[in-house]
Coordinates of C-alpha atoms in Angstrom, one line a residue:
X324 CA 38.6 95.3 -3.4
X325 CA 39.8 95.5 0.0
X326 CA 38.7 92.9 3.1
X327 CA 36.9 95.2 4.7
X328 CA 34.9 95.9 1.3
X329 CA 34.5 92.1 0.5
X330 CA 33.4 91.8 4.0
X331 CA 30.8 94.0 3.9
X332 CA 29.6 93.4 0.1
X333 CA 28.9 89.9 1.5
X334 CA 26.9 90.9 4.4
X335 CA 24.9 93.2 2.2
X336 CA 24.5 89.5 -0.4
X337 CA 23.1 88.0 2.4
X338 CA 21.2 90.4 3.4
X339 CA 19.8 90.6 -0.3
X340 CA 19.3 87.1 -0.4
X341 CA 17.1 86.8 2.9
X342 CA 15.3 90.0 1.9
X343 CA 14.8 87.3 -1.6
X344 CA 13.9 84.8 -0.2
X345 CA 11.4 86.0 2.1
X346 CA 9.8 87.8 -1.3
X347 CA 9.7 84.1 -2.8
X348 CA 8.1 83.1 -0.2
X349 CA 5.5 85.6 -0.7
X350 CA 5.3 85.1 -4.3
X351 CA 2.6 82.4 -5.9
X352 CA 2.7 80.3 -8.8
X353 CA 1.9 82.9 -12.6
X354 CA -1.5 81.9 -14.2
X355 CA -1.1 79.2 -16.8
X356 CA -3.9 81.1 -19.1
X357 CA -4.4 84.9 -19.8
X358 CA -7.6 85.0 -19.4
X359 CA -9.2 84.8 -22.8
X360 CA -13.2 83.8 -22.6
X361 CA -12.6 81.2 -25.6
X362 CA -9.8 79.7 -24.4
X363 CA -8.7 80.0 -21.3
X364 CA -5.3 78.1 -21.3
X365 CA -3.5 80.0 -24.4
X366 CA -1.2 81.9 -22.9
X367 CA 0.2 82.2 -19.5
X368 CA 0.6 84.7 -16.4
X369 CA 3.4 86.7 -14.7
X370 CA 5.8 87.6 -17.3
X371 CA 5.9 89.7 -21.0
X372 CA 8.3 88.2 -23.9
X373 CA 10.5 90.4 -25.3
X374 CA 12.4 88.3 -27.4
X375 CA 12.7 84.9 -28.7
X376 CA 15.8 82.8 -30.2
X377 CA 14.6 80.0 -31.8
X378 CA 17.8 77.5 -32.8
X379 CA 16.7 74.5 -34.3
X380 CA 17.9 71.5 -36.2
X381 CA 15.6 69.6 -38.5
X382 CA 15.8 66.1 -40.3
X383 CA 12.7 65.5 -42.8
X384 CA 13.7 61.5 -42.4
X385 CA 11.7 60.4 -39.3
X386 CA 10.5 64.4 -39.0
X387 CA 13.4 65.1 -36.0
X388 CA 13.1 68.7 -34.9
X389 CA 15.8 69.3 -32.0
X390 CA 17.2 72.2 -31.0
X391 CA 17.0 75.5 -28.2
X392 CA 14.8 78.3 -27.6
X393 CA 16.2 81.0 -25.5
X394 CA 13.4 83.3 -24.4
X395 CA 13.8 87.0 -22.9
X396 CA 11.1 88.5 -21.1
X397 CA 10.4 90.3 -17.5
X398 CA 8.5 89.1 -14.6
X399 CA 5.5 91.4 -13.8
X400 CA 5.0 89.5 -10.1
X401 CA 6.5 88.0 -7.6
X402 CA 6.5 84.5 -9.3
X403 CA 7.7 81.0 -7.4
X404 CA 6.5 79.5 -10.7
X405 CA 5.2 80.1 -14.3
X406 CA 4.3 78.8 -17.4
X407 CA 5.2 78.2 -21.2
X408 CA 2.9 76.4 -23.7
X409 CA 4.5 73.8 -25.4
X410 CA 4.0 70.3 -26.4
X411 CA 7.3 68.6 -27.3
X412 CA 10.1 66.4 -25.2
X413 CA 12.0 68.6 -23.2
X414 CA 15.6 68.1 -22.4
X415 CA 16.4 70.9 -20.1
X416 CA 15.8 74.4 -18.9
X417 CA 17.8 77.0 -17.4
X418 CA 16.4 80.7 -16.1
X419 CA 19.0 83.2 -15.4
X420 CA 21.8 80.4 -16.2
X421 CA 20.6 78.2 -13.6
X422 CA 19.3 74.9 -14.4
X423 CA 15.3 74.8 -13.3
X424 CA 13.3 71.8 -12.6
X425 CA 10.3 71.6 -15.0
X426 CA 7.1 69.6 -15.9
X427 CA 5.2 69.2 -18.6
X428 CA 1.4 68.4 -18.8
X429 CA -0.9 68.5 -21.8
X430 CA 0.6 71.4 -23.2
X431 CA 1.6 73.5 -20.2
X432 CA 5.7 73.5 -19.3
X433 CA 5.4 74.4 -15.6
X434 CA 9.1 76.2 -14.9
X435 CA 9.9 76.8 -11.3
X436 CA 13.1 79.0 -10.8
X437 CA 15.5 78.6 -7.8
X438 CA 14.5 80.8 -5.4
X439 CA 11.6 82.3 -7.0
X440 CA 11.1 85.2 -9.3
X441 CA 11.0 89.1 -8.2
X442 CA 8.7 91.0 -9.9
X443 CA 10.4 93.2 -12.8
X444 CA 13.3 90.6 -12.8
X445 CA 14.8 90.1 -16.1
X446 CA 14.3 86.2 -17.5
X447 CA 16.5 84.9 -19.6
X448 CA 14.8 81.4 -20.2
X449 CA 16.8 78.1 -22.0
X450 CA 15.0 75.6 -23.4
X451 CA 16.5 72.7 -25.0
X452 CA 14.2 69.9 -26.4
X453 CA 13.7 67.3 -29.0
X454 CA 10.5 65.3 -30.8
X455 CA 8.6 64.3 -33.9
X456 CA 6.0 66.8 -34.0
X457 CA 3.3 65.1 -36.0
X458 CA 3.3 63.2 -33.4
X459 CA 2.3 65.3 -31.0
X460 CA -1.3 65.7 -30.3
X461 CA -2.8 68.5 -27.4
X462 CA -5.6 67.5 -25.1
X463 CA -8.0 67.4 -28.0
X464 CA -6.2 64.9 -29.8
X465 CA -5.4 67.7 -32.5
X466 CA -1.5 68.1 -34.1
X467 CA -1.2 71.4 -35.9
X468 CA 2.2 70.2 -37.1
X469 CA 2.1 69.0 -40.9
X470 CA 4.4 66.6 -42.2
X471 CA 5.1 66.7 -46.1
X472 CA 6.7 64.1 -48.5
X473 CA 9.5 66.6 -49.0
X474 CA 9.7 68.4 -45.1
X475 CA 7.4 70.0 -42.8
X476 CA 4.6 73.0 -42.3
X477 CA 4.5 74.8 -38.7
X478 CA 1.7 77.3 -39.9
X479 CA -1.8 77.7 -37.8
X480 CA -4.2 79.9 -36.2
X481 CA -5.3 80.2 -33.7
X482 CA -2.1 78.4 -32.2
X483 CA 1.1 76.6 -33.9
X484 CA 4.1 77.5 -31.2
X485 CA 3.5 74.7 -29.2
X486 CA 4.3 72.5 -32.3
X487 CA 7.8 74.0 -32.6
X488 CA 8.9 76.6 -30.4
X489 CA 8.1 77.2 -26.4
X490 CA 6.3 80.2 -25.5
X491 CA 3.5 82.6 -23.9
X492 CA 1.1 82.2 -26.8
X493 CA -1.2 84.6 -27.2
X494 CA -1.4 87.9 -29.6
X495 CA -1.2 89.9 -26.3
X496 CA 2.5 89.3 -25.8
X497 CA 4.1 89.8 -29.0
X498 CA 7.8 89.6 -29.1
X499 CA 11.1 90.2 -32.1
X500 CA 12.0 86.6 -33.3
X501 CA 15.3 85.3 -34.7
X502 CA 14.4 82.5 -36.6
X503 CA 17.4 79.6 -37.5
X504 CA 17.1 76.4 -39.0
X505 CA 19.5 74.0 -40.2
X506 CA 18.2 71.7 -42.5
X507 CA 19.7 69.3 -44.9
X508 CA 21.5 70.7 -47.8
X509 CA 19.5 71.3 -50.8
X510 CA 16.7 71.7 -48.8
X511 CA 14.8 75.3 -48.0
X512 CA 13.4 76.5 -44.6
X513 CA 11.4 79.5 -44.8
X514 CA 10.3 81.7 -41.7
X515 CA 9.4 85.5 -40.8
X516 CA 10.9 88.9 -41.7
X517 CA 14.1 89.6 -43.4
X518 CA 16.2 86.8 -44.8
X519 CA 20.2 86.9 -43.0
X520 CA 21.4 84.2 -45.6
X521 CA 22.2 80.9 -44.6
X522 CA 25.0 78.9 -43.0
X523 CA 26.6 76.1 -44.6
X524 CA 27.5 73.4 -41.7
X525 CA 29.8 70.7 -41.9
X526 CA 27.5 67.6 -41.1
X527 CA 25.8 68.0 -44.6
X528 CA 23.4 70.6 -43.1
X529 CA 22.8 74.4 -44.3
X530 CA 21.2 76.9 -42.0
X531 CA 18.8 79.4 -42.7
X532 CA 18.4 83.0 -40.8
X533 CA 15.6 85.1 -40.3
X534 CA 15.2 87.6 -38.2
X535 CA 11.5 89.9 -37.6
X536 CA 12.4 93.3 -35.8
X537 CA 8.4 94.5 -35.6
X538 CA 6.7 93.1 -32.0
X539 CA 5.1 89.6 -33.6
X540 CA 2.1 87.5 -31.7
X541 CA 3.5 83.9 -31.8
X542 CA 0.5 82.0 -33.9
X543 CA 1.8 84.6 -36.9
X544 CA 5.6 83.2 -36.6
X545 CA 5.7 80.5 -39.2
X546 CA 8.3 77.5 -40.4
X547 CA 7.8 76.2 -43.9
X548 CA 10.9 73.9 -45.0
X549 CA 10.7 71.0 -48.2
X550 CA 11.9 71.9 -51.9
X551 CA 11.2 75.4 -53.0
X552 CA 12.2 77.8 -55.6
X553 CA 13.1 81.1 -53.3
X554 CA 12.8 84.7 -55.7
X555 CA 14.6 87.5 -53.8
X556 CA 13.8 91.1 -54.8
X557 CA 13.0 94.5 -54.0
X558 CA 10.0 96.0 -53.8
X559 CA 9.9 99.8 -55.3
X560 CA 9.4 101.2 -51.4
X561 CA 13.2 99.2 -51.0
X562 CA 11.8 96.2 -48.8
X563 CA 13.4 93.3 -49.4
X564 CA 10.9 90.5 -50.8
X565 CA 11.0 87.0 -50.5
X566 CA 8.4 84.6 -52.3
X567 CA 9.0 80.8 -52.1
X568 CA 7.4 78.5 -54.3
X569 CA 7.0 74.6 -53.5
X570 CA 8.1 72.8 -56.4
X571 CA 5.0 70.3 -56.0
X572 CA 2.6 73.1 -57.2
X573 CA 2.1 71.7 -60.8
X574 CA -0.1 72.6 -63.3
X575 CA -0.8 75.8 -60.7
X576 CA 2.6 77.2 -60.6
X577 CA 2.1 80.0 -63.0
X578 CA -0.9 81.3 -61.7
X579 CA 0.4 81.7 -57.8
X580 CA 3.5 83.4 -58.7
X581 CA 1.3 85.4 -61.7
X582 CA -0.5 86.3 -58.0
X583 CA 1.9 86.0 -54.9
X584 CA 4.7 88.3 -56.9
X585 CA 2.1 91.2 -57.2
X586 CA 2.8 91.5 -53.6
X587 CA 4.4 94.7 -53.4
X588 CA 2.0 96.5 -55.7
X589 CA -1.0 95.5 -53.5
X590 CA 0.7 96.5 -50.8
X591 CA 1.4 99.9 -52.1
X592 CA -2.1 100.2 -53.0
X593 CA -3.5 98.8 -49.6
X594 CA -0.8 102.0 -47.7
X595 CA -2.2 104.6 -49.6
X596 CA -5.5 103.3 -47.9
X597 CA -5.0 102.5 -44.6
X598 CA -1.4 103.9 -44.0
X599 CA 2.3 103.0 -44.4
X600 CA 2.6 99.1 -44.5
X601 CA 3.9 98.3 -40.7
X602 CA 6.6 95.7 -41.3
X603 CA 10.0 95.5 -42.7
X604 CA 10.2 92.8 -45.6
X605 CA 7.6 91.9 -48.0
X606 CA 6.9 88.6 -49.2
X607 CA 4.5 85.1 -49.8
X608 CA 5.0 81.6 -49.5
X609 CA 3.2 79.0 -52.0
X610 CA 2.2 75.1 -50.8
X611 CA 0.4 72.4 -50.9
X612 CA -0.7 70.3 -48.3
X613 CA -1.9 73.5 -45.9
X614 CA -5.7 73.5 -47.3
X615 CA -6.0 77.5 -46.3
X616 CA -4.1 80.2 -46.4
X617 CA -2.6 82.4 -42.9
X618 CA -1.5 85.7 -42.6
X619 CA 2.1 85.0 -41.7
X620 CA 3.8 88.2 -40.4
X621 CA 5.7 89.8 -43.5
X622 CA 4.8 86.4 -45.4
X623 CA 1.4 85.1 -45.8
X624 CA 1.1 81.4 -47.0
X625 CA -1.5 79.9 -49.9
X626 CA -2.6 76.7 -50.3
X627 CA -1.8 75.7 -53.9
X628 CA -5.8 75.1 -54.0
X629 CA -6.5 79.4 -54.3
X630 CA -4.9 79.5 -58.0
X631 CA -6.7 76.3 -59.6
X632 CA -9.1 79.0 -61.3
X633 CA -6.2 81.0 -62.6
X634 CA -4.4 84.1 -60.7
X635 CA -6.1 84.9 -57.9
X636 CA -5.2 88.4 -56.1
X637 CA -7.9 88.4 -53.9
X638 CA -6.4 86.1 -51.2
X639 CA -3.2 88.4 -51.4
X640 CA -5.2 91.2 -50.8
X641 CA -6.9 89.6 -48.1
X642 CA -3.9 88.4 -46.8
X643 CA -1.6 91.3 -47.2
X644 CA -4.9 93.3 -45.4
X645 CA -4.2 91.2 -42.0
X646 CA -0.6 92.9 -41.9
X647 CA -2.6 95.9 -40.6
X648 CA -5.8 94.1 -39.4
X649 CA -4.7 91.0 -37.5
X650 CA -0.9 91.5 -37.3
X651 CA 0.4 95.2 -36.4
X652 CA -3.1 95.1 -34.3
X653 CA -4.2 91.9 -33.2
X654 CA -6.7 91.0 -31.0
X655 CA -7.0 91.5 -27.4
X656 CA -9.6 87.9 -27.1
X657 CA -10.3 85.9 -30.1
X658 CA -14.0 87.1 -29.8
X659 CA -12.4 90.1 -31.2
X660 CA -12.0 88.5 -34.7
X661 CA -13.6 90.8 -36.7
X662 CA -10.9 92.9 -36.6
X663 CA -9.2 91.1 -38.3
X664 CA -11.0 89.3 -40.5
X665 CA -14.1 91.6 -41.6
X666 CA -11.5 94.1 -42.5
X667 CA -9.3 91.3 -43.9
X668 CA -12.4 90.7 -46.5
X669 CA -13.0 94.1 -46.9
X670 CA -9.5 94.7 -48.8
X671 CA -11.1 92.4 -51.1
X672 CA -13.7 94.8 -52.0
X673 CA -11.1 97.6 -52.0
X674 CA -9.1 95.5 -54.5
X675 CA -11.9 94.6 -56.8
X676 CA -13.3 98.5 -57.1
X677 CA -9.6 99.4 -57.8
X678 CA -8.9 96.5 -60.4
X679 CA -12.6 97.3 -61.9
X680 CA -13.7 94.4 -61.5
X681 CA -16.7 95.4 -59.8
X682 CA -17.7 98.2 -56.7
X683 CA -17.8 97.5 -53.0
X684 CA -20.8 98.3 -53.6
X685 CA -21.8 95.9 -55.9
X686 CA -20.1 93.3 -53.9
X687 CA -22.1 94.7 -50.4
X688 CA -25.2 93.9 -52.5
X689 CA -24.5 90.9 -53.7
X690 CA -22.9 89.0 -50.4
X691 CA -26.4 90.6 -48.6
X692 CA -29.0 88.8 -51.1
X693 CA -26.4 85.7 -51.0
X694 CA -27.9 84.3 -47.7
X695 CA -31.9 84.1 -47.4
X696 CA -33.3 85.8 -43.9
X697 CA -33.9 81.9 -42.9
X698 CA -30.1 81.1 -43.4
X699 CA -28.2 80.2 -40.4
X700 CA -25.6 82.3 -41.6
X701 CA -27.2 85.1 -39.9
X702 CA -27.1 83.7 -36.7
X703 CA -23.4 84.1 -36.1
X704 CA -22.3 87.1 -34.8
X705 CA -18.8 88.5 -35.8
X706 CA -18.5 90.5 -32.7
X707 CA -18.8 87.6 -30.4
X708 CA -19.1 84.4 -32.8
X709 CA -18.4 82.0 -29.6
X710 CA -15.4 79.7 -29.7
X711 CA -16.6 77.2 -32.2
X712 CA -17.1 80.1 -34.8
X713 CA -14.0 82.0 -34.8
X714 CA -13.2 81.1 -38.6
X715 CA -17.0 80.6 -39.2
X716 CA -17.8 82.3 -43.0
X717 CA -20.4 85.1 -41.3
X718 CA -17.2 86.5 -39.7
X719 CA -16.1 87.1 -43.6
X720 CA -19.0 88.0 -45.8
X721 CA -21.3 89.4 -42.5
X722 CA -17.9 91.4 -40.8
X723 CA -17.4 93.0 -44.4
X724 CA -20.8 94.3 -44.6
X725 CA -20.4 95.3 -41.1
X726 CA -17.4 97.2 -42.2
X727 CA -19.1 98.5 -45.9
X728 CA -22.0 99.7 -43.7
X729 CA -19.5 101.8 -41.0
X730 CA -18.5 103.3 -44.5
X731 CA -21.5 104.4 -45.7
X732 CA -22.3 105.7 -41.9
X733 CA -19.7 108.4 -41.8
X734 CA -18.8 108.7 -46.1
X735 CA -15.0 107.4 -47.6
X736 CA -12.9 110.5 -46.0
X737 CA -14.1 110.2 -42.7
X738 CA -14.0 105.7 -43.2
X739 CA -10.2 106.1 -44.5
X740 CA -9.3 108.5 -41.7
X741 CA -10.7 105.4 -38.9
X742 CA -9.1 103.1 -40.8
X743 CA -5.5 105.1 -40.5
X744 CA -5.8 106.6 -37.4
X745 CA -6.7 102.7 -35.7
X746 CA -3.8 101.1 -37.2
X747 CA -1.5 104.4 -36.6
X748 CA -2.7 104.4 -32.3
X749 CA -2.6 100.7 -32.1
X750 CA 0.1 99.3 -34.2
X751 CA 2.6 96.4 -32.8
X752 CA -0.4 96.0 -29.6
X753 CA -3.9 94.6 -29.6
X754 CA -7.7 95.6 -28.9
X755 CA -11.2 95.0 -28.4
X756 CA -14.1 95.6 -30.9
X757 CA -15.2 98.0 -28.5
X758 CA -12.2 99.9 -28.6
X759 CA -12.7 100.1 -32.4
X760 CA -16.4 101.6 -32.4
X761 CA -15.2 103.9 -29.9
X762 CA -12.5 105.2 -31.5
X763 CA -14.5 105.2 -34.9
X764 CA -17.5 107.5 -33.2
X765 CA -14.2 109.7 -32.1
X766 CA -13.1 110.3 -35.8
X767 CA -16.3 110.7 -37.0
X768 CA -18.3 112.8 -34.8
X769 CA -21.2 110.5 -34.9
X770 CA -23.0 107.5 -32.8
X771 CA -22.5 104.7 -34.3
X772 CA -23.9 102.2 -31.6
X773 CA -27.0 101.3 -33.3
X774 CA -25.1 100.5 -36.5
X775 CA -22.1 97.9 -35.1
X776 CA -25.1 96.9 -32.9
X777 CA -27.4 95.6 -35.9
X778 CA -24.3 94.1 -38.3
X779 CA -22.5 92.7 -35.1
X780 CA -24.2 91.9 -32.2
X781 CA -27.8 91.4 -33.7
X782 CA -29.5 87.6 -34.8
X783 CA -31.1 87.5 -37.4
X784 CA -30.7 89.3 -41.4
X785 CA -30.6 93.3 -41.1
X786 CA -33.7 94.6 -43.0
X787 CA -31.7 96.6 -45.9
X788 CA -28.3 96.1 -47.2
X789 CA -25.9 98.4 -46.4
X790 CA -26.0 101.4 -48.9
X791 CA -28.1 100.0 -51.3
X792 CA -30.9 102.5 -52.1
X793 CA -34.4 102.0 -51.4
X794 CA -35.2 101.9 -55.0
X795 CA -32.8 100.0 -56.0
X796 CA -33.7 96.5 -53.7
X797 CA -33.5 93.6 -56.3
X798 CA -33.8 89.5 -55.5
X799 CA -31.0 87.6 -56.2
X800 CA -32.1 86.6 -59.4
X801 CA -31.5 89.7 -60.6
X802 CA -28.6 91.0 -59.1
X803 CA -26.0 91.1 -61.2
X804 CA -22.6 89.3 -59.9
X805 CA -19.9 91.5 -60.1
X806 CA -16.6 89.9 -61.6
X807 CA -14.5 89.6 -58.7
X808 CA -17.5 87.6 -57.0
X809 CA -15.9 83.8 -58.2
X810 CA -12.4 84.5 -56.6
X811 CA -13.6 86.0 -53.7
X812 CA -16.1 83.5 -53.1
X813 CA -13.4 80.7 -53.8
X814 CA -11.0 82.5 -51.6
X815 CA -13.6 82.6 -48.5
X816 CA -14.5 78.8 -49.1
X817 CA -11.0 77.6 -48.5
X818 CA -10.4 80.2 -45.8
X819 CA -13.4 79.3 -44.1
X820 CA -11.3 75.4 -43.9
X821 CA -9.8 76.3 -40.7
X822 CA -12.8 75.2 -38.6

């Protein structure tokens, strides 16, 4: 380059930066919430993730978790500050390779860039940061971090990342994740998506490597490490599938793997229902210690608890159902949750009329005559349960009716087509209930609003249940209980622990 050009490429630089600064100056802080009704400060304002690296080191003696998260997203404002939620130490912080000053209150890492932000700037964000997450408690005195006898469990819903990894947490910014953990050797850490192999270090440490190509909402990106047997396969589709067993699950062993390694053959029954499974691995992850079980992208986790009655596919099938209803489309607000879990339930029903083990039917009748008109169980609505009632059982057993009644409403080809054309126009984004019965009236030609008005949005116990014939109304003491009742009733008490 000559003088002259040097000469004039820095008058334009300065030029640039003025013209910068002077949009900095215009700028104002992002939002440290996204807006959602039950809970206003999940998520944040002024940027959308694209990608996170999550580089971690973890010791199980004194439950250290150290490491670097390295974040790449794009302003969508002028921004002279925003936002990540997280709860642990931080050490530093760099945006665009510049170090940034930061603070940290109660769960919200305040960032504030040199110079400010332009809107549709590219972020590359650097996070380095160290702490004992158990404990770590949020402003309600809650730690969603579990420590085990034998390592650690960073699995929750409806929020976990702050526990272990910075981020804009909330389902409407889902991002690809590269997952890597060193931990000691002969120890397993299990995460998302498909397994890279691990890394054997020289400080007595071996890595593990995950990576999840399919956009992912962060309360779905999970870390399970402690003493595991790890079965790698593939399933007859050619996904790769990884189950991993803790090896404190006893006299229940047999039964969860007799369950969890039927993975890809409900999954190949659940895609001929609702449509080609979304993700790229297949798998499930058995443990103690979590009390429920989550609908990890790619890899759901059980509680141990689920198989103490024997094999129990009915939380796989619930599970495996979110990888559609909850994870390729998530919600838009958690008072959406019936999307994902009255659907969720419904699998169940699918799975039991396909195992013949009873119809959906049979199982529509008996969840309805389960609860008596006085029970508060009505009262909860799963369109809009309110904040304390996200994971409240009416959002199961009521939001499956809800869903067996839409069936009934338009007949099974019409149903199935909804089913596949939602998940096929919304998959790897989220949405509103109202986006669902809209799009379901679409599809089926009909008005539906008096229906999802009555099973979602109504107190109180609808006067029939849904499809039963008139003739054929029968008290509870006569109702037979179809077979797949006791599993499904056990799988919805321990789901239902989450509140």
């Amino acid at each position: 380059m000559s003088i002259r050009s040097k000469a004039t490429a820095a008058v334009a630089s300065a030029a640039a930066m003025t013209l910068f600064a002077g949009t900095a100056l215009a700028a104002s802080p992002g939002a440290p919430g996204v807006g959602d009704p039950y809970f206003p400060t999940y998520g944040n304002g002024g940027y959308d993730v694209s990608h996170y690296d999550i580089r971690l080191n973890y010791n199980p003696n004194g439950d250290r978790l150290s490491g670097t998260t390295t974040i790449l997203a794009k302003a969508t404002e002028d921004l002279t500050q925003f936002n990540l939620d997280f709860l642990l130490k931080v050490q530093s912080v760099r945006i665009n390779n510049a170090p940034a000053s930061f603070v940290s209150d109660g769960g919200e890492l305040t960032l504030t860039p040199r110079g400010g932000v332009r809107k549709g700037q590219d972020l590359t964000i650097v996070v380095t940061y160290a702490d004992s997450p158990s404990t770590v408690k949020d402003r309600n005195g809650f730690t969603a971090w579990t420590k085990t006898v034998d390592g650690a469990l960073a699995i929750g819903e409806p929020e976990i990342a702050s526990w272990w990894f910075p981020s804009n947490d909330h389902p409407t910014d889902k991002a690809t994740f590269d997952v890597n953990v060193a931990v000691p050797n002969g120890v397993e850490a299990i995460s998302n998506g498909t397994f890279l192999g691990t890394t054997r270090q020289i400080n007595g440490y071996t890595r593990w490597n995950w990576r999840s190509t399919k956009p992912q909402a962060t309360y779905l990106t999970f870390l399970t490490i402690g003493q595991f047997e790890v079965r790698q396969s593939t399933s007859p589709s050619g996904q790769p599938v990884v189950n991993a067993y803790s090896e404190r699950l006893g006299e229940n062993g047999d039964a969860a793997r007799a369950s969890v390694e039927r993975t890809p053959e409900v999954i190949e029954f659940l895609s001929g229902n609702v449509g080609p499974y979304p993700f790229e691995a297949q798998g499930g992850v058995v443990t103690p210690d979590l009390g429920y079980a989550l609908e990890d992208q790619t890899r759901p986790t059980y509680d141990t608890a689920f198989f103490r009655r024997g094999a129990n596919t009915y939380v796989v099938a619930h599970e495996l159902g979110h990888q559609w209803f909850g994870d390729a489309v998530s919600v838009h607000h958690w008072r959406d949750i019936w999307l994902n879990e009255g659907f969720a339930s419904y699998m169940e029903f699918l799975w039991s009329e396909h195992v013949g083990e009873g119809t959906a039917q049979e199982n529509a009748d008996f969840t309805y005559d389960l609860y008596p008109a006085d029970d508060p169980f009505w009262n909860v609505l799963p369109g809009d349960p309110g904040a304390a009632n996200v994971f409240d059982g009416a959002v199961y057993d009521r939001g499956a009716l809800a869903v067996h009644a839409l069936r009934v409403a338009v007949g099974d080809a019409k149903f199935f087509e909804i089913l596949k054309t939602w998940v096929a126009e919304k998959k790897y984004s989220d949405a509103t209930v109202e986006e669902f019965i809209a799009l379901a009236e679409r599809v089926s030609g009909q008005q539906l609003d008096q229906l999802f008005q009555t099973w979602l949005f109504t107190k109180g116990k609808p006067a029939q249940a849904p499809g039963r014939a008139t003739d054929a109304a029968r008290s509870l003491s006569v109702q037979a209980e179809p077979k797949s009742r006791a599993k499904i009733a056990l799988t919805h008490q321990l789901l239902d622990a989450r509140k």
